[in-house]
CSV table of C-alpha atoms in Angstrom, one decimal:
chain,number,residue,atom,x,y,z
A,1,MET,CA,-38.9,-3.1,3.7
A,2,ALA,CA,-37.6,0.2,5.4
A,3,LYS,CA,-34.8,1.5,4.3
A,4,GLN,CA,-31.8,1.6,6.0
A,5,THR,CA,-28.7,3.6,5.6
A,6,ARG,CA,-25.2,1.5,4.9
A,7,ALA,CA,-22.0,2.8,6.4
A,8,THR,CA,-20.3,5.6,4.3
A,9,ARG,CA,-16.4,5.9,3.5
A,10,ARG,CA,-16.4,9.3,5.3
A,11,ASP,CA,-18.2,7.7,8.3
A,12,VAL,CA,-18.0,4.0,8.6
A,13,LEU,CA,-19.5,3.8,12.5
A,14,LYS,CA,-22.5,5.8,11.3
A,15,ALA,CA,-25.1,5.6,8.5
A,16,THR,CA,-25.8,8.8,6.5
A,17,GLY,CA,-27.6,7.8,3.4
A,18,ALA,CA,-30.5,6.2,1.9
A,19,ALA,CA,-30.1,2.3,1.0
A,20,GLY,CA,-30.2,1.6,-2.8
A,21,ALA,CA,-33.2,-0.3,-4.1
A,22,ILE,CA,-33.5,-4.0,-3.5
A,23,GLY,CA,-35.1,-5.1,-6.8
A,24,LEU,CA,-34.4,-8.4,-7.8
A,25,ALA,CA,-30.9,-8.4,-6.2
A,26,GLY,CA,-32.5,-7.6,-2.4
A,27,CYS,CA,-33.4,-10.6,0.2
A,28,LEU,CA,-36.9,-11.9,-0.8
A,29,GLY,CA,-39.0,-13.8,1.6
A,30,SER,CA,-39.5,-17.4,-0.1
A,31,GLY,CA,-42.0,-19.2,2.2
A,32,ASP,CA,-40.3,-19.1,5.7
A,33,ARG,CA,-36.9,-19.1,4.0
A,34,THR,CA,-35.3,-15.8,3.3
A,35,THR,CA,-33.1,-15.9,-0.1
A,36,VAL,CA,-30.1,-14.1,0.4
A,37,THR,CA,-28.4,-13.0,-3.2
A,38,ILE,CA,-24.5,-12.5,-2.9
A,39,GLY,CA,-22.3,-10.5,-5.8
A,40,ALA,CA,-19.7,-13.3,-5.9
A,41,THR,CA,-17.8,-12.4,-8.8
A,42,SER,CA,-17.0,-14.1,-11.9
A,43,GLN,CA,-18.0,-17.6,-13.4
A,44,ASN,CA,-15.3,-20.2,-12.2
A,45,SER,CA,-13.4,-17.7,-9.6
A,46,SER,CA,-12.5,-18.8,-6.3
A,47,SER,CA,-15.7,-16.5,-5.2
A,48,GLN,CA,-18.4,-17.8,-7.3
A,49,GLN,CA,-17.0,-21.5,-6.3
A,50,ALA,CA,-17.4,-20.8,-2.4
A,51,ALA,CA,-20.9,-18.8,-2.9
A,52,GLN,CA,-22.0,-22.0,-4.8
A,53,ALA,CA,-21.1,-24.0,-2.2
A,54,LEU,CA,-22.7,-21.5,0.4
A,55,ALA,CA,-26.3,-21.8,-1.4
A,56,ARG,CA,-25.6,-25.8,-1.2
A,57,ALA,CA,-25.3,-25.7,2.1
A,58,ALA,CA,-28.0,-23.4,2.7
A,59,SER,CA,-30.3,-25.8,0.5
A,60,GLU,CA,-29.6,-28.8,2.4
A,61,HIS,CA,-28.8,-27.5,6.3
A,62,SER,CA,-30.9,-24.4,6.4
A,63,ASP,CA,-34.7,-24.2,7.0
A,64,SER,CA,-35.0,-20.6,7.3
A,65,VAL,CA,-32.1,-19.2,4.6
A,66,GLN,CA,-31.3,-19.8,0.6
A,67,VAL,CA,-28.5,-18.1,-0.7
A,68,ASP,CA,-28.1,-17.2,-4.8
A,69,PRO,CA,-25.1,-16.6,-6.1
A,70,GLN,CA,-24.6,-13.5,-8.8
A,71,VAL,CA,-21.9,-13.4,-11.4
A,72,THR,CA,-20.4,-9.8,-10.9
A,73,GLY,CA,-17.1,-8.0,-12.1
A,74,GLY,CA,-15.0,-8.9,-9.0
A,75,TRP,CA,-14.5,-7.8,-5.4
A,76,THR,CA,-13.3,-4.5,-6.4
A,77,ALA,CA,-16.4,-4.0,-8.6
A,78,ASN,CA,-18.5,-5.1,-6.1
A,79,LEU,CA,-18.5,-2.3,-3.8
A,80,HIS,CA,-19.7,0.0,-7.1
A,81,GLU,CA,-22.6,-2.4,-7.2
A,82,PHE,CA,-23.1,-2.1,-3.5
A,83,ASP,CA,-23.0,1.5,-3.4
A,84,GLY,CA,-25.3,1.7,-6.8
A,85,GLY,CA,-28.1,-0.7,-4.9
A,86,ASN,CA,-27.6,-3.7,-7.4
A,87,ILE,CA,-26.2,-6.2,-4.8
A,88,PRO,CA,-26.9,-6.8,-1.2
A,89,GLY,CA,-24.2,-8.7,-0.2
A,90,MET,CA,-21.1,-9.9,-1.4
A,91,ALA,CA,-17.5,-10.7,-1.7
A,92,VAL,CA,-15.1,-8.3,-1.2
A,93,ASP,CA,-11.3,-8.4,0.1
A,94,ASN,CA,-10.1,-6.3,2.5
A,95,ASN,CA,-7.5,-4.2,0.2
A,96,SER,CA,-10.7,-3.5,-1.6
A,97,LEU,CA,-12.6,-2.2,1.6
A,98,SER,CA,-9.5,-0.2,2.7
A,99,LYS,CA,-9.1,1.7,-0.1
A,100,ALA,CA,-12.8,2.3,-0.6
A,101,MET,CA,-12.7,3.6,3.1
A,102,ASN,CA,-9.5,6.1,2.6
A,103,GLU,CA,-10.5,7.2,-1.2
A,104,GLU,CA,-7.4,5.6,-1.9
A,105,ALA,CA,-6.7,4.7,-6.2
A,106,PRO,CA,-9.2,3.6,-7.7
A,107,PHE,CA,-11.5,4.9,-5.3
A,108,ASP,CA,-10.1,8.2,-5.6
A,109,GLU,CA,-11.3,9.5,-8.7
A,110,ASP,CA,-14.7,7.3,-8.7
A,111,PRO,CA,-15.4,6.7,-4.7
A,112,VAL,CA,-18.5,5.0,-3.2
A,113,ASP,CA,-20.4,6.9,-0.5
A,114,GLU,CA,-21.8,3.3,1.0
A,115,LEU,CA,-20.2,0.7,2.1
A,116,PRO,CA,-21.3,-2.8,3.4
A,117,MET,CA,-21.4,-4.5,7.0
A,118,GLN,CA,-18.9,-7.1,7.8
A,119,GLY,CA,-19.4,-10.8,7.9
A,120,PHE,CA,-17.1,-13.3,8.1
A,121,VAL,CA,-13.5,-14.2,6.4
A,122,PHE,CA,-14.3,-17.1,3.7
A,123,THR,CA,-11.0,-17.5,1.6
A,124,ARG,CA,-7.5,-16.5,1.7
A,125,LEU,CA,-5.9,-16.2,-2.0
A,126,GLU,CA,-2.5,-16.5,-2.4
A,127,MET,CA,-1.1,-15.7,-5.9
A,128,TYR,CA,2.2,-15.9,-7.5
A,129,TRP,CA,3.8,-15.9,-11.1
A,130,VAL,CA,4.1,-18.3,-14.1
A,131,ALA,CA,5.2,-18.0,-17.3
A,132,THR,CA,4.8,-20.1,-20.4
A,133,GLU,CA,7.5,-22.4,-21.1
A,134,ASP,CA,8.8,-20.9,-24.7
A,135,SER,CA,8.5,-17.0,-23.2
A,136,GLY,CA,12.3,-17.1,-22.1
A,137,ILE,CA,11.4,-16.0,-18.6
A,138,GLU,CA,13.1,-17.7,-15.7
A,139,SER,CA,12.3,-14.8,-13.4
A,140,THR,CA,10.5,-11.2,-12.8
A,141,ALA,CA,13.7,-9.8,-13.9
A,142,ASP,CA,12.9,-10.7,-17.0
A,143,ILE,CA,9.9,-8.6,-17.3
A,144,VAL,CA,11.0,-5.2,-16.4
A,145,ASP,CA,12.1,-4.5,-19.6
A,146,GLY,CA,8.1,-4.4,-21.0
A,147,ASP,CA,8.9,-6.6,-23.6
A,148,HIS,CA,6.7,-9.4,-22.7
A,149,THR,CA,3.2,-9.5,-22.5
A,150,ILE,CA,1.8,-10.3,-18.9
A,151,TYR,CA,-2.0,-11.0,-17.4
A,152,PRO,CA,-1.9,-9.7,-14.1
A,153,ILE,CA,-6.0,-10.6,-13.1
A,154,GLN,CA,-8.8,-9.8,-14.2
A,155,PRO,CA,-9.5,-6.0,-14.1
A,156,GLY,CA,-12.3,-5.6,-11.1
A,157,PHE,CA,-10.7,-8.2,-9.3
A,158,GLY,CA,-10.0,-7.3,-5.4
A,159,THR,CA,-6.9,-9.9,-6.4
A,160,ARG,CA,-6.0,-7.5,-9.5
A,161,LEU,CA,-6.2,-4.0,-7.9
A,162,LEU,CA,-3.4,-5.7,-4.9
A,163,THR,CA,-1.5,-7.4,-8.0
A,164,GLU,CA,-1.4,-4.1,-10.0
A,165,GLU,CA,-0.1,-2.2,-6.8
A,166,VAL,CA,3.0,-4.8,-6.0
A,167,ILE,CA,3.9,-4.8,-9.7
A,168,ASN,CA,3.8,-0.7,-9.9
A,169,ARG,CA,5.9,-0.4,-6.6
A,170,ALA,CA,8.2,-3.0,-8.2
A,171,GLY,CA,8.6,-0.2,-11.0
A,172,MET,CA,7.4,-2.6,-13.8
A,173,TRP,CA,3.9,-1.3,-14.5
A,174,GLU,CA,4.6,2.0,-16.3
A,175,SER,CA,6.7,-0.2,-19.1
A,176,LEU,CA,4.5,-2.8,-19.3
A,177,ASP,CA,1.6,-0.3,-19.8
A,178,GLU,CA,3.4,1.9,-22.2
A,179,SER,CA,4.4,-0.7,-24.9
A,180,ASP,CA,0.8,-1.8,-24.7
A,181,ASN,CA,2.2,-5.4,-23.0
A,182,ILE,CA,-0.7,-5.9,-20.5
A,183,TYR,CA,-3.2,-8.6,-21.4
A,184,GLU,CA,-6.9,-6.7,-20.0
A,185,GLY,CA,-9.3,-10.0,-20.7
A,186,ASP,CA,-11.7,-11.8,-18.5
A,187,THR,CA,-10.7,-15.0,-16.7
A,188,THR,CA,-13.2,-16.7,-18.7
A,189,ASP,CA,-10.9,-15.3,-21.9
A,190,VAL,CA,-7.2,-15.8,-20.8
A,191,ALA,CA,-6.8,-19.5,-21.2
A,192,GLY,CA,-7.2,-19.2,-25.0
A,193,ALA,CA,-4.6,-16.6,-25.1
A,194,VAL,CA,-2.0,-17.9,-23.4
A,195,GLU,CA,-2.6,-21.2,-25.2
A,196,GLU,CA,-2.4,-19.0,-28.6
A,197,GLY,CA,0.8,-17.1,-26.9
A,198,ARG,CA,-1.0,-13.8,-26.5
A,199,VAL,CA,0.4,-14.0,-23.0
A,200,ASP,CA,4.0,-14.7,-21.9
A,201,ALA,CA,3.2,-14.7,-18.3
A,202,LEU,CA,0.5,-14.6,-15.9
A,203,CYS,CA,-0.3,-13.8,-12.2
A,204,ILE,CA,-2.4,-16.7,-10.9
A,205,TYR,CA,-3.6,-17.5,-7.6
A,206,GLY,CA,-4.4,-21.0,-5.5
A,207,ALA,CA,-7.0,-20.8,-2.4
A,208,ASN,CA,-5.7,-21.6,1.3
A,209,GLY,CA,-3.1,-24.0,0.0
A,210,VAL,CA,-5.7,-26.5,-1.1
A,211,ASP,CA,-6.5,-26.1,-4.9
A,212,LEU,CA,-6.4,-23.6,-7.7
A,213,SER,CA,-8.7,-21.4,-8.7
A,214,SER,CA,-11.2,-22.8,-11.3
A,215,TRP,CA,-10.0,-20.4,-14.0
A,216,VAL,CA,-6.1,-20.9,-13.6
A,217,GLU,CA,-7.0,-24.9,-13.6
A,218,GLU,CA,-8.8,-24.2,-17.7
A,219,VAL,CA,-5.0,-22.1,-17.9
A,220,ASP,CA,-3.3,-25.2,-16.7
A,221,ALA,CA,-5.0,-27.9,-19.0
A,222,ARG,CA,-4.3,-25.6,-22.3
A,223,ALA,CA,-1.0,-24.4,-22.0
A,224,GLU,CA,2.6,-25.7,-20.7
A,225,LEU,CA,3.9,-23.4,-17.8
A,226,GLN,CA,6.9,-22.6,-14.9
A,227,ALA,CA,6.7,-21.1,-12.1
A,228,ILE,CA,8.9,-18.3,-11.7
A,229,PRO,CA,10.8,-16.8,-8.8
A,230,ILE,CA,10.5,-12.9,-7.9
A,231,HIS,CA,13.7,-10.8,-8.1
A,232,ASP,CA,14.7,-8.5,-5.5
A,233,GLU,CA,12.9,-5.6,-6.4
A,234,PHE,CA,9.7,-7.6,-6.5
A,235,GLU,CA,9.8,-9.1,-3.2
A,236,GLN,CA,10.7,-5.7,-1.7
A,237,ALA,CA,7.7,-4.5,-3.1
A,238,ILE,CA,5.5,-7.2,-1.4
A,239,ASP,CA,7.2,-6.2,1.8
A,240,ASP,CA,6.1,-2.4,1.2
A,241,THR,CA,2.3,-3.0,0.7
A,242,PRO,CA,-0.3,-3.1,2.8
A,243,GLY,CA,-2.3,-6.0,3.0
A,244,ALA,CA,0.0,-8.0,1.0
A,245,LEU,CA,1.0,-10.8,3.0
A,246,LYS,CA,4.3,-12.8,1.9
A,247,THR,CA,4.0,-16.6,2.0
A,248,GLU,CA,6.2,-18.8,0.1
A,249,PHE,CA,5.0,-22.1,-0.7
A,250,GLU,CA,5.4,-25.3,-3.3
A,251,PRO,CA,3.0,-24.7,-6.1
A,252,TYR,CA,0.0,-26.7,-5.4
A,253,GLY,CA,-3.1,-27.8,-7.4
A,254,TRP,CA,-1.5,-28.5,-11.1
A,255,ASN,CA,-2.1,-31.3,-13.4
A,256,GLN,CA,1.6,-30.3,-15.1
A,257,ASP,CA,5.0,-29.8,-13.3
A,258,VAL,CA,5.7,-26.4,-13.1
A,259,THR,CA,8.9,-26.7,-10.9
A,260,GLY,CA,11.2,-27.0,-14.1
A,261,ILE,CA,12.9,-23.5,-12.7
A,262,THR,CA,12.2,-23.3,-8.9
A,263,ASP,CA,10.5,-25.5,-6.3
A,264,THR,CA,8.7,-23.2,-4.4
A,265,VAL,CA,7.1,-19.5,-4.9
A,266,THR,CA,6.7,-16.3,-3.3
A,267,SER,CA,3.3,-15.3,-3.0
A,268,TRP,CA,1.1,-11.8,-2.3
A,269,ALA,CA,-1.7,-12.9,0.0
A,270,LEU,CA,-5.4,-11.5,0.1
A,271,ALA,CA,-8.2,-12.2,2.2
A,272,ALA,CA,-11.6,-12.0,1.8
A,273,GLN,CA,-15.0,-12.1,3.5
A,274,TRP,CA,-18.2,-11.9,2.8
A,275,ALA,CA,-20.1,-8.4,3.7
A,276,PHE,CA,-23.7,-7.7,4.0
A,277,GLY,CA,-26.3,-5.0,3.8
A,278,PRO,CA,-28.5,-3.7,6.1
A,279,GLU,CA,-31.5,-4.8,4.4
A,280,ILE,CA,-30.2,-8.3,4.9
A,281,PRO,CA,-32.1,-9.6,8.1
A,282,ALA,CA,-29.8,-9.9,11.4
A,283,ASP,CA,-31.0,-13.6,11.4
A,284,ALA,CA,-30.3,-14.3,7.8
A,285,THR,CA,-26.7,-13.8,8.4
A,286,TYR,CA,-26.8,-15.3,11.3
A,287,GLU,CA,-28.0,-18.8,9.9
A,288,ILE,CA,-25.4,-18.1,6.9
A,289,ALA,CA,-22.5,-17.7,9.6
A,290,ARG,CA,-23.8,-21.2,11.7
A,291,LEU,CA,-23.9,-23.2,8.4
A,292,ALA,CA,-20.1,-21.6,8.0
A,293,HIS,CA,-19.3,-23.1,11.4
A,294,GLU,CA,-21.8,-26.1,11.5
A,295,HIS,CA,-21.3,-27.5,8.1
A,296,HIS,CA,-17.8,-26.9,6.9
A,297,GLU,CA,-17.6,-30.4,5.6
A,298,ALA,CA,-20.7,-29.9,3.5
A,299,LEU,CA,-19.2,-26.9,1.8
A,300,ARG,CA,-16.1,-28.7,1.4
A,301,GLU,CA,-18.0,-31.5,-0.8
A,302,SER,CA,-18.7,-28.6,-3.0
A,303,ASP,CA,-15.7,-26.3,-2.4
A,304,PRO,CA,-12.7,-28.5,-1.9
A,305,THR,CA,-10.9,-24.8,-0.9
A,306,THR,CA,-13.2,-24.2,1.8
A,307,LEU,CA,-11.7,-22.8,5.3
A,308,ASP,CA,-12.3,-24.8,8.2
A,309,HIS,CA,-14.5,-22.9,10.9
A,310,SER,CA,-15.6,-25.6,12.9
A,311,ASP,CA,-13.5,-23.4,15.7
A,312,ALA,CA,-15.5,-20.3,15.4
A,313,GLU,CA,-12.9,-17.9,16.0
A,314,SER,CA,-11.1,-18.6,12.6
A,315,MET,CA,-14.1,-16.8,11.2
A,316,THR,CA,-12.7,-13.4,12.7
A,317,GLU,CA,-9.5,-13.0,11.3
A,318,ALA,CA,-10.1,-10.5,8.5
A,319,VAL,CA,-12.6,-8.4,10.9
A,320,VAL,CA,-11.9,-4.3,10.4
A,321,GLU,CA,-11.8,-2.3,13.9
A,322,ASP,CA,-13.3,0.4,11.8
A,323,LEU,CA,-16.3,-0.7,9.7
A,324,GLU,CA,-19.3,-2.2,10.9
A,325,VAL,CA,-19.7,-5.5,11.8
A,326,HIS,CA,-23.4,-7.5,10.5
A,327,PRO,CA,-25.5,-7.5,13.6
A,328,GLY,CA,-26.5,-11.3,12.7
A,329,VAL,CA,-23.0,-12.1,12.5
A,330,ALA,CA,-22.0,-10.1,15.7
A,331,ASP,CA,-25.0,-12.2,17.5
A,332,PHE,CA,-23.2,-15.3,16.0
A,333,PHE,CA,-19.4,-14.3,17.1
A,334,GLU,CA,-20.8,-13.3,20.8
A,335,GLU,CA,-22.5,-16.4,21.5
A,336,LYS,CA,-19.2,-18.4,20.4
A,337,GLY,CA,-17.3,-16.0,22.4
A,338,VAL,CA,-15.3,-14.6,19.7
A,339,TRP,CA,-16.6,-11.2,19.7
A,340,ASP,CA,-14.1,-8.3,20.5
A,341,ASP,CA,-15.3,-5.0,22.0
A,342,ALA,CA,-13.3,-3.1,19.9
A,343,TRP,CA,-15.6,-4.2,16.9
A,344,THR,CA,-18.6,-2.2,16.3
A,345,ARG,CA,-22.1,-3.7,15.8
A,346,GLY,CA,-23.9,-2.4,12.9
A,347,GLU,CA,-27.8,-2.2,12.2
A,348,ALA,CA,-30.0,-4.1,10.0
A,349,GLU,CA,-33.4,-2.7,8.8
A,350,GLY,CA,-36.6,-3.2,11.2
A,351,SER,CA,-34.3,-4.0,14.1
A,352,ASP,CA,-35.2,-3.0,17.3
A,353,GLU,CA,-32.1,-0.9,18.1
A,354,GLU,CA,-33.4,1.6,15.7
């Protein structure tokens, strides 16, 4: 395939550099089907679960495309993987995209030159605090002194990037960091750390008001936990953090009762979308959008948290005006009457628009 520029952080509306090599991570022909590799974060993550559901739907309901989910370091890390030409498609959150586009931390010291084109929203993750029953923590105010060890989600995750920003704005991060009381393990390791008493409180998340992420379910199975309320400064930090949507709800998805201290939790929620590089054909991303729209029930058989996109307008909820939309997805949006002329259509390799 010919190479085409991805959108850059300096000018997301124009292509200005060579795309990375596709190699084994690219889109490959398989008979009459195109294989689209998607970086979908770690094992047992919500993104991996969603990508596996998409792969199953493609296998069962598409004659033209198949989806190959890959394990990666997280939403924020995916932008670096894409920039390096290692993955052609990905799961990514809008907060990470915005920070990469504007060269804000952590992309100020380690920026990316190439950004993917947008696809469509696939999840909203709702993050909140829980603490172990024997920690003595009854609210986030008890964590301010830095004497307890916390898990603010895995480094490299978009959920971690937003969570860390909220904790920092609440004035809690410095004391925790200085006392070495931030557990930096992967989601695959945290259940053991909590069970062994090496983590006192952690930020967890569920998806779309339906179920917990798989790694949180493992923590649920191995430790006694309680949801905790947030103090005023933490609530203000949520309000002050761009990209954080404050919501309140009753904890869902738990096998144990976590409402011993509070019946409701306050969350900082984050939307994520599938995003694609120009080496992925427009026909392939159109087909992926069609699967999400027409076969959401099949997706839910594999991932109960799948958003219902039977109304195609719901697929557009995370579109950012300043970043191109992949042409195949743009075609789908136009066909369904949900395209906004304020958005910008990107170009795929080999398109007639080149």
